Coordinates of N, CA and C and ligand atoms in Angstrom, one line a residue:
M882 N 11.6 -42.3 2.7 CA 11.8 -41.0 3.3 C 11.8 -40.0 2.2
I883 N 11.1 -38.9 2.4 CA 11.1 -37.8 1.4 C 12.1 -36.8 1.9
C884 N 13.1 -36.5 1.1 CA 14.1 -35.5 1.4 C 13.7 -34.1 1.0
L885 N 13.8 -33.2 1.9 CA 13.3 -31.8 1.6 C 14.5 -31.0 1.0
R886 N 15.6 -31.6 0.8 CA 16.8 -31.0 0.2 C 17.3 -29.8 1.0
C887 N 17.3 -29.9 2.3 CA 17.7 -28.8 3.2 C 19.2 -28.8 3.3
G888 N 19.9 -29.9 3.1 CA 21.3 -30.0 3.2 C 21.9 -30.2 4.6
S889 N 21.0 -30.2 5.6 CA 21.5 -30.3 7.0 C 22.3 -31.5 7.3
C890 N 21.9 -32.7 6.7 CA 22.6 -33.9 7.0 C 24.0 -33.9 6.4
C891 N 24.2 -33.1 5.3 CA 25.5 -33.0 4.7 C 26.4 -32.1 5.4
I892 N 25.9 -31.4 6.4 CA 26.7 -30.5 7.2 C 26.9 -31.1 8.6
H893 N 25.8 -31.6 9.2 CA 25.8 -31.9 10.6 C 26.1 -33.3 11.0
L894 N 26.2 -34.2 10.0 CA 26.6 -35.6 10.4 C 28.0 -35.9 10.2
D895 N 28.5 -36.8 11.0 CA 29.9 -37.4 10.8 C 29.7 -38.5 9.8
V896 N 30.4 -38.4 8.7 CA 30.2 -39.4 7.7 C 31.5 -39.5 6.8
A897 N 31.7 -40.7 6.3 CA 32.8 -40.9 5.3 C 32.3 -40.7 3.9
V898 N 33.0 -39.8 3.2 CA 32.5 -39.5 1.8 C 33.7 -39.7 0.8
A899 N 33.4 -39.8 -0.5 CA 34.4 -39.9 -1.5 C 35.4 -38.7 -1.4
N900 N 36.7 -39.0 -1.5 CA 37.7 -37.9 -1.6 C 37.6 -37.3 -2.9
P901 N 37.3 -36.0 -3.0 CA 37.2 -35.3 -4.3 C 38.5 -35.5 -5.2
D902 N 39.6 -35.6 -4.5 CA 40.9 -35.8 -5.3 C 41.1 -37.2 -5.9
C903 N 40.2 -38.1 -5.5 CA 40.4 -39.5 -5.9 C 39.3 -39.9 -6.9
I904 N 38.5 -39.0 -7.4 CA 37.4 -39.3 -8.3 C 38.0 -39.2 -9.7
L905 N 37.9 -40.3 -10.5 CA 38.4 -40.4 -11.8 C 37.4 -39.8 -12.8
A906 N 37.9 -39.6 -14.0 CA 37.0 -39.0 -15.1 C 35.7 -39.8 -15.3
D907 N 35.8 -41.1 -15.1 CA 34.5 -41.9 -15.3 C 33.6 -41.9 -14.1
G908 N 34.0 -41.1 -13.1 CA 33.1 -41.0 -11.9 C 33.4 -42.1 -10.8
S909 N 34.3 -43.0 -11.1 CA 34.7 -44.0 -10.1 C 35.8 -43.5 -9.2
L910 N 36.0 -44.2 -8.1 CA 37.2 -43.9 -7.2 C 38.4 -44.6 -7.7
D911 N 39.5 -43.9 -7.6 CA 40.8 -44.4 -8.0 C 41.2 -45.6 -7.0
P912 N 41.2 -46.8 -7.5 CA 41.4 -48.0 -6.6 C 42.9 -48.0 -6.1
R913 N 43.7 -47.2 -6.6 CA 45.1 -47.2 -6.2 C 45.3 -46.3 -5.0
R914 N 44.3 -45.5 -4.7 CA 44.5 -44.5 -3.6 C 43.9 -45.0 -2.3
P915 N 44.7 -45.1 -1.3 CA 44.2 -45.6 0.0 C 43.4 -44.6 0.7
D916 N 43.4 -43.3 0.3 CA 42.6 -42.3 0.9 C 41.4 -41.9 0.0
S917 N 40.9 -42.9 -0.6 CA 39.7 -42.6 -1.5 C 38.5 -42.2 -0.8
L918 N 38.4 -42.6 0.5 CA 37.3 -42.1 1.4 C 37.9 -41.2 2.4
I919 N 37.2 -40.1 2.7 CA 37.7 -39.2 3.7 C 36.6 -39.0 4.8
F920 N 37.0 -38.6 5.9 CA 36.1 -38.4 7.0 C 35.6 -36.9 7.0
K921 N 34.3 -36.8 6.9 CA 33.7 -35.4 7.0 C 33.1 -35.3 8.4
P922 N 33.6 -34.5 9.3 CA 33.1 -34.4 10.6 C 31.9 -33.5 10.7
S923 N 31.1 -33.7 11.8 CA 29.9 -32.9 12.1 C 30.3 -31.4 12.1
G924 N 29.5 -30.6 11.5 CA 29.7 -29.2 11.5 C 30.6 -28.7 10.3
S925 N 31.1 -29.6 9.6 CA 31.9 -29.3 8.4 C 31.1 -29.6 7.2
V926 N 31.0 -28.6 6.3 CA 30.2 -28.8 5.0 C 30.9 -29.8 4.1
C927 N 30.2 -30.7 3.6 CA 30.7 -31.8 2.7 C 31.2 -31.1 1.5
P928 N 32.4 -31.5 1.0 CA 33.0 -30.9 -0.2 C 32.1 -31.1 -1.5
H929 N 31.2 -32.0 -1.4 CA 30.3 -32.4 -2.5 C 29.0 -31.6 -2.5
L930 N 28.7 -30.9 -1.4 CA 27.5 -30.2 -1.3 C 27.5 -28.8 -2.0
Q931 N 26.4 -28.6 -2.7 CA 26.2 -27.2 -3.3 C 24.7 -26.9 -3.2
F932 N 24.4 -25.7 -3.3 CA 23.0 -25.3 -3.3 C 22.6 -24.6 -4.6
E933 N 21.5 -25.0 -5.1 CA 21.0 -24.5 -6.4 C 19.6 -24.0 -6.1
D934 N 19.3 -22.7 -6.2 CA 18.0 -22.1 -6.0 C 17.5 -22.5 -4.6
G935 N 18.5 -22.5 -3.6 CA 18.1 -22.8 -2.2 C 17.9 -24.3 -1.9
L936 N 18.1 -25.2 -2.9 CA 18.0 -26.6 -2.6 C 19.4 -27.3 -2.6
A937 N 19.6 -28.2 -1.7 CA 20.8 -28.9 -1.6 C 21.0 -29.9 -2.7
V938 N 22.2 -29.9 -3.3 CA 22.5 -30.8 -4.4 C 23.8 -31.5 -4.1
C939 N 23.8 -32.8 -4.2 CA 25.0 -33.6 -4.0 C 25.7 -33.7 -5.4
R940 N 26.9 -33.2 -5.5 CA 27.6 -33.2 -6.8 C 27.9 -34.6 -7.3
I941 N 28.0 -35.5 -6.4 CA 28.5 -36.9 -6.9 C 27.3 -37.9 -6.8
H942 N 26.1 -37.5 -6.6 CA 25.0 -38.4 -6.4 C 24.8 -39.4 -7.6
H943 N 25.1 -38.9 -8.8 CA 24.9 -39.7 -10.0 C 26.1 -40.5 -10.4
L944 N 27.2 -40.3 -9.7 CA 28.5 -41.0 -10.1 C 28.6 -42.4 -9.4
S945 N 29.4 -43.2 -10.0 CA 29.6 -44.6 -9.4 C 30.3 -44.5 -8.0
C946 N 31.1 -43.4 -7.8 CA 31.8 -43.3 -6.5 C 30.9 -43.1 -5.4
Y947 N 29.6 -42.8 -5.6 CA 28.6 -42.6 -4.6 C 28.0 -43.9 -4.2
S948 N 28.0 -44.8 -5.1 CA 27.3 -46.1 -4.9 C 28.0 -46.9 -3.7
G949 N 27.2 -47.3 -2.8 CA 27.7 -48.1 -1.6 C 28.2 -47.2 -0.5
T950 N 28.3 -45.9 -0.7 CA 28.8 -45.1 0.4 C 27.8 -45.0 1.6
P951 N 28.2 -44.6 2.8 CA 27.2 -44.4 3.8 C 26.1 -43.5 3.4
C952 N 26.4 -42.5 2.6 CA 25.3 -41.6 2.2 C 24.3 -42.4 1.3
D953 N 24.8 -43.2 0.5 CA 23.9 -44.0 -0.4 C 23.1 -45.0 0.4
Q954 N 23.6 -45.5 1.5 CA 22.9 -46.5 2.2 C 22.1 -45.9 3.4
F955 N 22.1 -44.6 3.5 CA 21.5 -43.9 4.6 C 19.9 -44.1 4.5
E956 N 19.4 -44.5 5.7 CA 17.9 -44.7 5.8 C 17.5 -44.1 7.1
Q957 N 16.2 -43.7 7.2 CA 15.6 -43.3 8.4 C 14.5 -44.2 8.8
I958 N 14.2 -44.2 10.1 CA 13.1 -45.0 10.6 C 11.8 -44.3 10.1
G959 N 10.8 -45.1 9.7 CA 9.6 -44.5 9.3 C 9.2 -45.0 7.9
R960 N 8.0 -44.6 7.5 CA 7.5 -45.1 6.2 C 8.3 -44.4 5.1
E961 N 8.2 -45.1 3.9 CA 8.9 -44.6 2.8 C 8.4 -43.2 2.3
D962 N 7.2 -42.9 2.6 CA 6.6 -41.6 2.1 C 6.5 -40.6 3.3
D963 N 7.2 -40.9 4.4 CA 7.3 -39.9 5.5 C 8.3 -38.8 5.1
V964 N 8.0 -37.6 5.5 CA 9.0 -36.5 5.3 C 10.2 -36.7 6.3
C965 N 11.4 -36.4 5.9 CA 12.5 -36.5 6.8 C 12.3 -35.7 8.1
V966 N 12.6 -36.5 9.2 CA 12.4 -35.8 10.5 C 13.8 -35.3 11.0
M967 N 14.8 -35.7 10.4 CA 16.2 -35.3 10.9 C 16.4 -33.9 10.6
G968 N 16.0 -33.4 9.5 CA 16.2 -32.0 9.1 C 15.6 -31.0 10.1
G969 N 14.4 -31.4 10.6 CA 13.7 -30.6 11.6 C 14.5 -30.6 12.9
Y970 N 15.1 -31.7 13.3 CA 15.9 -31.8 14.5 C 17.1 -30.9 14.3
F971 N 17.8 -30.9 13.2 CA 18.9 -30.1 13.0 C 18.6 -28.6 13.0
R972 N 17.4 -28.2 12.6 CA 17.0 -26.8 12.6 C 16.8 -26.3 14.1
T973 N 16.7 -27.2 15.0 CA 16.6 -26.8 16.4 C 17.9 -26.6 17.1
L974 N 19.0 -27.0 16.5 CA 20.3 -26.9 17.1 C 20.8 -25.5 17.2
Ligands
SF4_2314 S1 28.5 -37.0 -0.4 FE1 26.7 -36.0 -1.1 S2 25.0 -36.9 0.2 FE2 27.0 -37.3 1.2 S3 27.3 -35.7 2.7 FE3 28.3 -35.1 0.8 S4 26.9 -33.9 -0.4 FE4 25.8 -35.0 1.2
SF4_2315 S1 18.4 -33.5 6.6 FE1 16.7 -34.7 5.7 S2 15.7 -33.2 4.4 FE2 17.6 -32.3 4.9 S3 19.0 -33.0 3.2 FE3 19.2 -34.5 4.8 S4 17.8 -36.1 4.3 FE4 17.2 -34.3 3.1

């Protein structure tokens, strides 16, 4: 799936994300914290989302705390080189 970097899924989906307060200096999650994942509800902007030149950027995408999260594992139906269809759906809301 080709992401158009609209940021809509980081706003409109219910998803569990890394708790910003639990990310260690090396980019991993603090294993001692039971709240290392937090629930981001639909309609709430993810605390890791920022926009640069109009394009969505995930601040933690390159960190180890992102690995294995629902965002990391997210896939859409369709071919690998299909443009994301979900963003178009969100634009109709
Ligand atoms: S963690 Fe990153 S990819 Fe996941 S919702 Fe937040 S900004 Fe989007
Ligand atoms: S809705 Fe689709 S195009 Fe927009 S940021 Fe999410 S994956 Fe990318």
